[in-house]
Amino acid sequence: MFDGYNGRRRLKNTLAIALGVVVLIALYYTPPVPPFPEEPIPQIYIPAPNPPSQSVVTEQRPGVLSNIEFINSPYLSLHLLPTNLIPIIVLSKAANIEIRDTIRRTWGFYRPYLNDTLRIKIFFLVGTDDFMIQRIRTEQIVFDDVIQVSIPDMYTFSAYKEFSAMLWVRNYLPDVPFYIKADDCLIINMRVLVDKFLSIMKPHLNKNVLIGWYDIDNTVQRGRFQKFPDSVMSSTEGELRFAMDLFYVVTAKSADRMLGTLSRIEQIDCPAEIFVTGILRDAANVDMTNIPIYAGNFKYEFSDGSCRDAFETDRNLLICTSSLHIGPIRSVSEYFDAWYAIIAPLPA
């Protein structure tokens, strides 16, 4: 009984082994199948951003200029800007992101003027703020118009930010004949600026002058601040005139003279408007051009939040201050309301 069972079992094992050998032989002699050709992945070209631009004068110039470094937007291509460009350098605090966005959408909108014979571009100059580093980097990538300077956003360093604007323009936009300095609390009437102000100021824009409002009240006794420029000018008596620092025009010739003077000054401890447009201008032998004398119709107003009414009342009003001038902004709608008044049709 068991002999028959064992015989059938041995036969099954023999057949299984034989079948396995046949399969192995078949696999051995079967040629390998070439792998399925994969479609090549299309290469997408993503241009690498330019490295952040640093100030080229950090190691070349002595004095207070050696402390200045700039970080531009990695996508800012200054060589692609038109030749008929007028830069407006707007001094702003790093935290004022919403204000900068409002200015871009109102008076600072980048557009052609005078049948595309003139372009005005806004650049925002901000200081350092440890809590805003990433926000500023993002803003630079998106808008290409924010320049960060290695100066703290504090009133004590306001003079440094003023001449940092001068330094940036002369290094990165050396071919422009002049630039306009403004603060982000301002609302500028671009219609008056382009159609009237620039045409009247044109004869002075290639001279060694600083154009601004040198009001009677903008004077200071020279002796109080004489210690700062002693190394570059002799002690003199009398009053020193300075311009309102919210808005002024700096020509290329005057900027070069003032930067040359700054390279011989080691420290500044003085309010910005008194130093830059007063002490520094005088020490560098830069002439004054008083806006009211050459263009008596141009005015400014410290409205501090009521600029819409101010622009509706005086259509020749050049600049007006928002509530940011005296403290935290009450509402960014001030900029939009004033802008609507500016672009409204002129009365027949």
CSV table of C-alpha atoms in Angstrom, one decimal:
chain,number,residue,atom,x,y,z
A,1,MET,CA,0.0,0.0,0.0
A,2,PHE,CA,2.7,2.5,1.0
A,3,ASP,CA,5.0,1.4,-1.7
A,4,GLY,CA,2.5,2.7,-4.4
A,5,TYR,CA,2.0,6.0,-2.4
A,6,ASN,CA,5.8,6.5,-2.1
A,7,GLY,CA,6.3,5.8,-5.8
A,8,ARG,CA,3.7,8.5,-6.8
A,9,ARG,CA,5.3,11.0,-4.4
A,10,ARG,CA,8.8,10.4,-5.8
A,11,LEU,CA,7.4,10.9,-9.3
A,12,LYS,CA,5.8,14.2,-8.4
A,13,ASN,CA,9.0,15.5,-6.9
A,14,THR,CA,11.0,14.4,-10.0
A,15,LEU,CA,8.5,16.2,-12.3
A,16,ALA,CA,8.6,19.4,-10.1
A,17,ILE,CA,12.4,19.4,-10.2
A,18,ALA,CA,12.4,18.9,-14.0
A,19,LEU,CA,9.9,21.7,-14.5
A,20,GLY,CA,12.0,24.0,-12.4
A,21,VAL,CA,15.1,23.2,-14.4
A,22,VAL,CA,13.2,23.9,-17.7
A,23,VAL,CA,12.1,27.3,-16.4
A,24,LEU,CA,15.6,28.3,-15.3
A,25,ILE,CA,17.0,27.2,-18.7
A,26,ALA,CA,14.3,29.3,-20.5
A,27,LEU,CA,15.0,32.3,-18.4
A,28,TYR,CA,18.7,32.0,-19.0
A,29,TYR,CA,18.4,32.0,-22.8
A,30,THR,CA,15.7,34.7,-23.0
A,31,PRO,CA,17.3,38.0,-24.2
A,32,PRO,CA,16.9,40.9,-21.7
A,33,VAL,CA,14.1,43.3,-22.6
A,34,PRO,CA,15.4,46.9,-23.0
A,35,PRO,CA,14.0,49.3,-20.5
A,36,PHE,CA,11.1,51.4,-21.6
A,37,PRO,CA,12.5,54.7,-22.9
A,38,GLU,CA,11.5,57.6,-20.6
A,39,GLU,CA,10.4,60.9,-22.0
A,40,PRO,CA,13.0,63.5,-21.3
A,41,ILE,CA,11.9,66.0,-18.7
A,42,PRO,CA,11.6,69.4,-20.2
A,43,GLN,CA,14.1,71.9,-18.8
A,44,ILE,CA,12.5,75.0,-17.5
A,45,TYR,CA,14.9,78.0,-17.4
A,46,ILE,CA,14.5,80.0,-14.3
A,47,PRO,CA,16.8,83.0,-14.3
A,48,ALA,CA,18.8,83.3,-11.1
A,49,PRO,CA,18.4,86.5,-9.2
A,50,ASN,CA,21.2,89.0,-9.2
A,51,PRO,CA,23.1,88.9,-5.9
A,52,PRO,CA,22.1,91.7,-3.5
A,53,SER,CA,24.0,94.8,-4.6
A,54,GLN,CA,26.3,96.3,-1.9
A,55,SER,CA,27.6,99.8,-1.9
A,56,VAL,CA,30.7,100.0,-3.9
A,57,VAL,CA,32.1,102.8,-1.7
A,58,THR,CA,32.2,101.0,1.6
A,59,GLU,CA,35.9,100.5,1.5
A,60,GLN,CA,36.9,103.3,-0.9
A,61,ARG,CA,35.6,106.4,1.0
A,62,PRO,CA,36.6,107.4,4.5
A,63,GLY,CA,34.5,109.3,7.0
A,64,VAL,CA,30.9,108.6,7.6
A,65,LEU,CA,30.4,107.2,4.1
A,66,SER,CA,32.4,104.1,5.1
A,67,ASN,CA,29.4,103.0,7.3
A,68,ILE,CA,27.0,102.9,4.5
A,69,GLU,CA,26.0,99.6,2.7
A,70,PHE,CA,23.0,99.0,0.5
A,71,ILE,CA,20.9,95.9,-0.2
A,72,ASN,CA,18.9,96.2,-3.5
A,73,SER,CA,16.2,94.0,-4.8
A,74,PRO,CA,17.8,90.9,-6.4
A,75,TYR,CA,15.7,91.5,-9.5
A,76,LEU,CA,16.4,95.2,-9.8
A,77,SER,CA,17.9,95.7,-13.3
A,78,LEU,CA,18.9,99.3,-13.3
A,79,HIS,CA,20.5,99.1,-16.7
A,80,LEU,CA,17.1,98.4,-18.3
A,81,LEU,CA,15.6,101.7,-17.0
A,82,PRO,CA,15.0,104.4,-19.6
A,83,THR,CA,17.4,107.2,-20.1
A,84,ASN,CA,14.7,109.8,-19.6
A,85,LEU,CA,14.3,108.9,-15.9
A,86,ILE,CA,13.8,111.1,-12.9
A,87,PRO,CA,14.2,109.2,-9.6
A,88,ILE,CA,12.2,110.2,-6.5
A,89,ILE,CA,13.9,108.7,-3.4
A,90,VAL,CA,11.2,108.3,-0.7
A,91,LEU,CA,12.6,107.9,2.8
A,92,SER,CA,10.5,105.4,4.6
A,93,LYS,CA,10.6,103.2,7.7
A,94,ALA,CA,10.8,99.5,7.2
A,95,ALA,CA,7.6,99.0,9.1
A,96,ASN,CA,5.6,101.3,6.8
A,97,ILE,CA,4.8,98.6,4.2
A,98,GLU,CA,1.2,99.6,3.8
A,99,ILE,CA,2.1,103.2,3.2
A,100,ARG,CA,4.6,102.2,0.5
A,101,ASP,CA,1.9,100.1,-1.2
A,102,THR,CA,-0.5,103.0,-1.1
A,103,ILE,CA,2.0,105.3,-2.7
A,104,ARG,CA,2.6,102.8,-5.5
A,105,ARG,CA,-1.1,102.8,-6.3
A,106,THR,CA,-1.5,106.6,-6.1
A,107,TRP,CA,1.0,109.3,-6.9
A,108,GLY,CA,4.0,106.9,-7.1
A,109,PHE,CA,2.5,104.8,-9.9
A,110,TYR,CA,5.2,104.1,-12.5
A,111,ARG,CA,3.9,105.5,-15.8
A,112,PRO,CA,5.1,107.7,-18.7
A,113,TYR,CA,4.6,111.4,-18.8
A,114,LEU,CA,4.6,114.1,-21.5
A,115,ASN,CA,3.9,111.6,-24.3
A,116,ASP,CA,6.5,109.1,-23.0
A,117,THR,CA,9.3,111.7,-23.0
A,118,LEU,CA,9.6,111.5,-19.3
A,119,ARG,CA,9.6,108.6,-16.7
A,120,ILE,CA,9.4,109.1,-13.0
A,121,LYS,CA,10.3,106.1,-10.8
A,122,ILE,CA,9.9,105.9,-7.1
A,123,PHE,CA,12.5,104.2,-4.9
A,124,PHE,CA,11.9,103.6,-1.2
A,125,LEU,CA,14.9,103.9,1.0
A,126,VAL,CA,14.4,102.0,4.3
A,127,GLY,CA,16.6,101.4,7.3
A,128,THR,CA,17.3,98.3,9.3
A,129,ASP,CA,14.6,96.7,11.5
A,130,ASP,CA,15.3,93.2,13.0
A,131,PHE,CA,11.6,92.4,13.0
A,132,MET,CA,11.0,93.3,9.4
A,133,ILE,CA,13.9,91.6,7.6
A,134,GLN,CA,11.9,88.9,5.9
A,135,ARG,CA,9.0,91.3,5.0
A,136,ILE,CA,11.4,93.7,3.4
A,137,ARG,CA,13.1,90.8,1.4
A,138,THR,CA,9.6,89.7,0.1
A,139,GLU,CA,8.7,93.3,-0.8
A,140,GLN,CA,12.0,93.7,-2.7
A,141,ILE,CA,11.3,90.6,-4.7
A,142,VAL,CA,7.7,91.6,-5.6
A,143,PHE,CA,8.2,95.3,-6.3
A,144,ASP,CA,11.9,95.9,-7.2
A,145,ASP,CA,11.7,99.4,-5.6
A,146,VAL,CA,12.9,99.0,-2.0
A,147,ILE,CA,16.5,99.8,-1.1
A,148,GLN,CA,17.7,98.9,2.4
A,149,VAL,CA,20.5,100.8,3.9
A,150,SER,CA,22.6,99.7,6.9
A,151,ILE,CA,21.2,102.5,9.1
A,152,PRO,CA,18.8,102.0,12.0
A,153,ASP,CA,15.3,103.4,11.5
A,154,MET,CA,15.7,106.0,14.3
A,155,TYR,CA,15.4,109.8,14.3
A,156,THR,CA,19.0,109.9,15.6
A,157,PHE,CA,20.2,108.6,12.3
A,158,SER,CA,17.9,110.6,10.0
A,159,ALA,CA,20.8,112.6,8.6
A,160,TYR,CA,22.5,109.4,7.6
A,161,LYS,CA,19.5,108.3,5.7
A,162,GLU,CA,19.3,111.6,3.9
A,163,PHE,CA,22.8,111.5,2.5
A,164,SER,CA,22.5,107.7,1.9
A,165,ALA,CA,19.9,108.6,-0.7
A,166,MET,CA,22.4,110.9,-2.3
A,167,LEU,CA,25.1,108.2,-2.2
A,168,TRP,CA,22.8,105.5,-3.7
A,169,VAL,CA,21.7,107.7,-6.6
A,170,ARG,CA,25.3,108.7,-7.5
A,171,ASN,CA,26.5,105.1,-7.4
A,172,TYR,CA,23.6,103.2,-9.0
A,173,LEU,CA,22.1,105.9,-11.3
A,174,PRO,CA,25.2,108.0,-12.1
A,175,ASP,CA,23.8,109.4,-15.4
A,176,VAL,CA,20.7,111.1,-14.0
A,177,PRO,CA,21.2,114.9,-13.7
A,178,PHE,CA,19.2,115.2,-10.5
A,179,TYR,CA,16.9,113.4,-8.1
A,180,ILE,CA,14.0,114.4,-5.9
A,181,LYS,CA,14.1,113.5,-2.2
A,182,ALA,CA,10.7,113.0,-0.4
A,183,ASP,CA,9.3,111.4,2.7
A,184,ASP,CA,6.6,108.8,2.7
A,185,CYS,CA,4.3,111.1,4.7
A,186,LEU,CA,3.9,113.2,1.6
A,187,ILE,CA,1.3,113.2,-1.1
A,188,ILE,CA,2.7,114.8,-4.3
A,189,ASN,CA,0.7,116.5,-6.9
A,190,MET,CA,2.3,114.8,-9.9
A,191,ARG,CA,0.3,116.9,-12.4
A,192,VAL,CA,1.8,120.1,-11.0
A,193,LEU,CA,5.3,118.5,-10.6
A,194,VAL,CA,5.5,117.4,-14.2
A,195,ASP,CA,3.6,120.1,-16.0
A,196,LYS,CA,4.9,123.1,-14.1
A,197,PHE,CA,7.5,122.6,-11.5
A,198,LEU,CA,10.1,120.7,-13.5
A,199,SER,CA,9.8,123.0,-16.5
A,200,ILE,CA,10.4,126.1,-14.3
A,201,MET,CA,13.3,124.4,-12.4
A,202,LYS,CA,14.9,123.1,-15.6
A,203,PRO,CA,17.5,125.9,-16.0
A,204,HIS,CA,18.8,125.1,-12.5
A,205,LEU,CA,19.0,121.3,-12.8
A,206,ASN,CA,22.5,121.2,-14.2
A,207,LYS,CA,24.0,123.6,-11.7
A,208,ASN,CA,25.6,123.2,-8.4
A,209,VAL,CA,22.5,123.9,-6.4
A,210,LEU,CA,20.1,122.3,-3.9
A,211,ILE,CA,16.5,123.3,-4.6
A,212,GLY,CA,14.0,123.5,-1.8
A,213,TRP,CA,12.0,125.7,0.5
A,214,TYR,CA,14.4,127.9,2.5
A,215,ASP,CA,11.8,129.6,4.6
A,216,ILE,CA,12.6,132.6,6.9
A,217,ASP,CA,12.0,130.4,9.9
A,218,ASN,CA,14.5,127.8,8.6
A,219,THR,CA,17.6,129.4,10.1
A,220,VAL,CA,19.9,128.4,13.0
A,221,GLN,CA,22.9,130.0,14.6
A,222,ARG,CA,26.0,128.6,13.0
A,223,GLY,CA,28.0,128.3,16.2
A,224,ARG,CA,25.7,125.7,17.7
A,225,PHE,CA,26.6,123.1,15.1
A,226,GLN,CA,30.1,124.3,14.1
A,227,LYS,CA,31.9,121.4,15.7
A,228,PHE,CA,30.7,119.0,13.0
A,229,PRO,CA,32.2,120.6,9.9
A,230,ASP,CA,35.2,122.2,11.6
A,231,SER,CA,37.5,119.9,9.6
A,232,VAL,CA,36.2,121.1,6.3
A,233,MET,CA,35.3,124.8,6.8
A,234,SER,CA,36.5,127.7,8.8
A,235,SER,CA,34.5,128.9,11.8
A,236,THR,CA,32.1,131.6,10.8
A,237,GLU,CA,29.4,133.6,12.5
A,238,GLY,CA,25.8,134.4,11.6
A,239,GLU,CA,22.8,132.4,10.7
A,240,LEU,CA,22.8,129.3,8.6
A,241,ARG,CA,19.9,128.7,6.3
A,242,PHE,CA,18.5,125.2,5.7
A,243,ALA,CA,15.6,123.8,3.6
A,244,MET,CA,12.5,122.0,4.7
A,245,ASP,CA,13.6,118.3,4.6
A,246,LEU,CA,10.3,116.8,3.4
A,247,PHE,CA,11.0,117.6,-0.2
A,248,TYR,CA,14.0,119.0,-2.1
A,249,VAL,CA,15.9,118.5,-5.3
A,250,VAL,CA,19.6,117.6,-5.5
A,251,THR,CA,21.5,118.0,-8.7
A,252,ALA,CA,24.3,115.6,-9.6
A,253,LYS,CA,26.9,118.4,-9.3
A,254,SER,CA,25.8,119.4,-5.8
A,255,ALA,CA,25.6,115.7,-4.7
A,256,ASP,CA,29.2,115.1,-5.8
A,257,ARG,CA,30.4,118.1,-3.9
A,258,MET,CA,28.5,117.2,-0.7
A,259,LEU,CA,29.7,113.5,-0.8
A,260,GLY,CA,33.2,114.7,-1.2
A,261,THR,CA,32.8,116.8,1.9
A,262,LEU,CA,31.2,114.0,3.8
A,263,SER,CA,34.3,111.8,3.3
A,264,ARG,CA,36.2,114.2,5.6
A,265,ILE,CA,33.6,114.1,8.4
A,266,GLU,CA,33.8,111.3,11.0
A,267,GLN,CA,30.6,111.7,13.0
A,268,ILE,CA,27.3,113.4,12.7
A,269,ASP,CA,25.0,114.2,15.6
A,270,CYS,CA,22.6,116.7,14.2
A,271,PRO,CA,19.0,116.9,12.9
A,272,ALA,CA,18.8,115.8,9.2
A,273,GLU,CA,17.4,119.0,7.7
A,274,ILE,CA,19.9,121.2,9.5
A,275,PHE,CA,22.8,119.1,8.5
A,276,VAL,CA,22.2,118.0,4.9
A,277,THR,CA,20.6,121.1,3.5
A,278,GLY,CA,22.3,123.6,5.8
A,279,ILE,CA,25.7,122.7,7.3
A,280,LEU,CA,26.7,120.2,4.7
A,281,ARG,CA,25.4,122.2,1.8
A,282,ASP,CA,27.3,125.3,3.1
A,283,ALA,CA,30.5,123.4,3.8
A,284,ALA,CA,30.5,122.0,0.3
A,285,ASN,CA,29.9,125.4,-1.3
A,286,VAL,CA,26.6,124.4,-2.8
A,287,ASP,CA,24.2,127.2,-3.7
A,288,MET,CA,20.6,127.5,-2.6
A,289,THR,CA,17.7,127.8,-5.0
A,290,ASN,CA,14.6,128.8,-3.1
A,291,ILE,CA,11.5,127.5,-4.7
A,292,PRO,CA,9.2,130.5,-3.7
A,293,ILE,CA,11.6,132.9,-5.4
A,294,TYR,CA,11.7,131.1,-8.7
A,295,ALA,CA,8.2,129.7,-8.7
A,296,GLY,CA,6.1,131.6,-6.3
A,297,ASN,CA,2.9,129.7,-7.1
A,298,PHE,CA,4.2,126.4,-5.7
A,299,LYS,CA,3.2,125.8,-2.2
A,300,TYR,CA,3.3,123.1,0.5
A,301,GLU,CA,0.8,122.5,3.3
A,302,PHE,CA,1.1,120.7,6.6
A,303,SER,CA,-2.4,119.3,6.4
A,304,ASP,CA,-1.7,116.2,8.4
A,305,GLY,CA,-4.7,114.3,7.2
A,306,SER,CA,-6.9,116.7,5.3
A,307,CYS,CA,-5.0,116.7,2.0
A,308,ARG,CA,-8.1,116.1,-0.1
A,309,ASP,CA,-9.6,119.4,0.9
A,310,ALA,CA,-6.2,121.1,0.5
A,311,PHE,CA,-5.8,119.9,-3.1
A,312,GLU,CA,-9.4,120.8,-4.0
A,313,THR,CA,-8.9,124.3,-2.6
A,314,ASP,CA,-5.5,125.0,-4.3
A,315,ARG,CA,-4.9,123.2,-7.6
A,316,ASN,CA,-1.3,124.5,-7.6
A,317,LEU,CA,-0.5,122.9,-4.3
A,318,LEU,CA,2.6,120.8,-4.9
A,319,ILE,CA,2.9,118.7,-1.8
A,320,CYS,CA,0.7,118.0,1.3
A,321,THR,CA,1.4,115.9,4.4
A,322,SER,CA,-0.7,113.0,5.6
A,323,SER,CA,-1.3,112.2,9.3
A,324,LEU,CA,1.8,110.1,9.2
A,325,HIS,CA,3.7,113.4,9.5
A,326,ILE,CA,2.7,113.8,13.1
A,327,GLY,CA,2.3,110.2,14.2
A,328,PRO,CA,0.8,106.8,13.2
A,329,ILE,CA,-1.3,107.0,10.1
A,330,ARG,CA,-5.0,107.3,10.8
A,331,SER,CA,-6.0,105.7,7.6
A,332,VAL,CA,-4.4,105.0,4.2
A,333,SER,CA,-7.6,106.3,2.6
A,334,GLU,CA,-6.1,109.7,3.1
A,335,TYR,CA,-3.7,109.0,0.2
A,336,PHE,CA,-6.5,107.7,-2.1
A,337,ASP,CA,-8.9,110.6,-1.3
A,338,ALA,CA,-6.2,113.2,-2.0
A,339,TRP,CA,-5.2,111.4,-5.2
A,340,TYR,CA,-8.7,111.4,-6.5
A,341,ALA,CA,-8.8,115.2,-5.9
A,342,ILE,CA,-5.5,115.6,-7.8
A,343,ILE,CA,-6.6,113.7,-10.9
A,344,ALA,CA,-10.0,115.2,-11.0
A,345,PRO,CA,-10.6,117.3,-14.1
A,346,LEU,CA,-9.5,120.9,-13.8
A,347,PRO,CA,-12.3,123.5,-13.9
A,348,ALA,CA,-12.9,125.0,-17.2
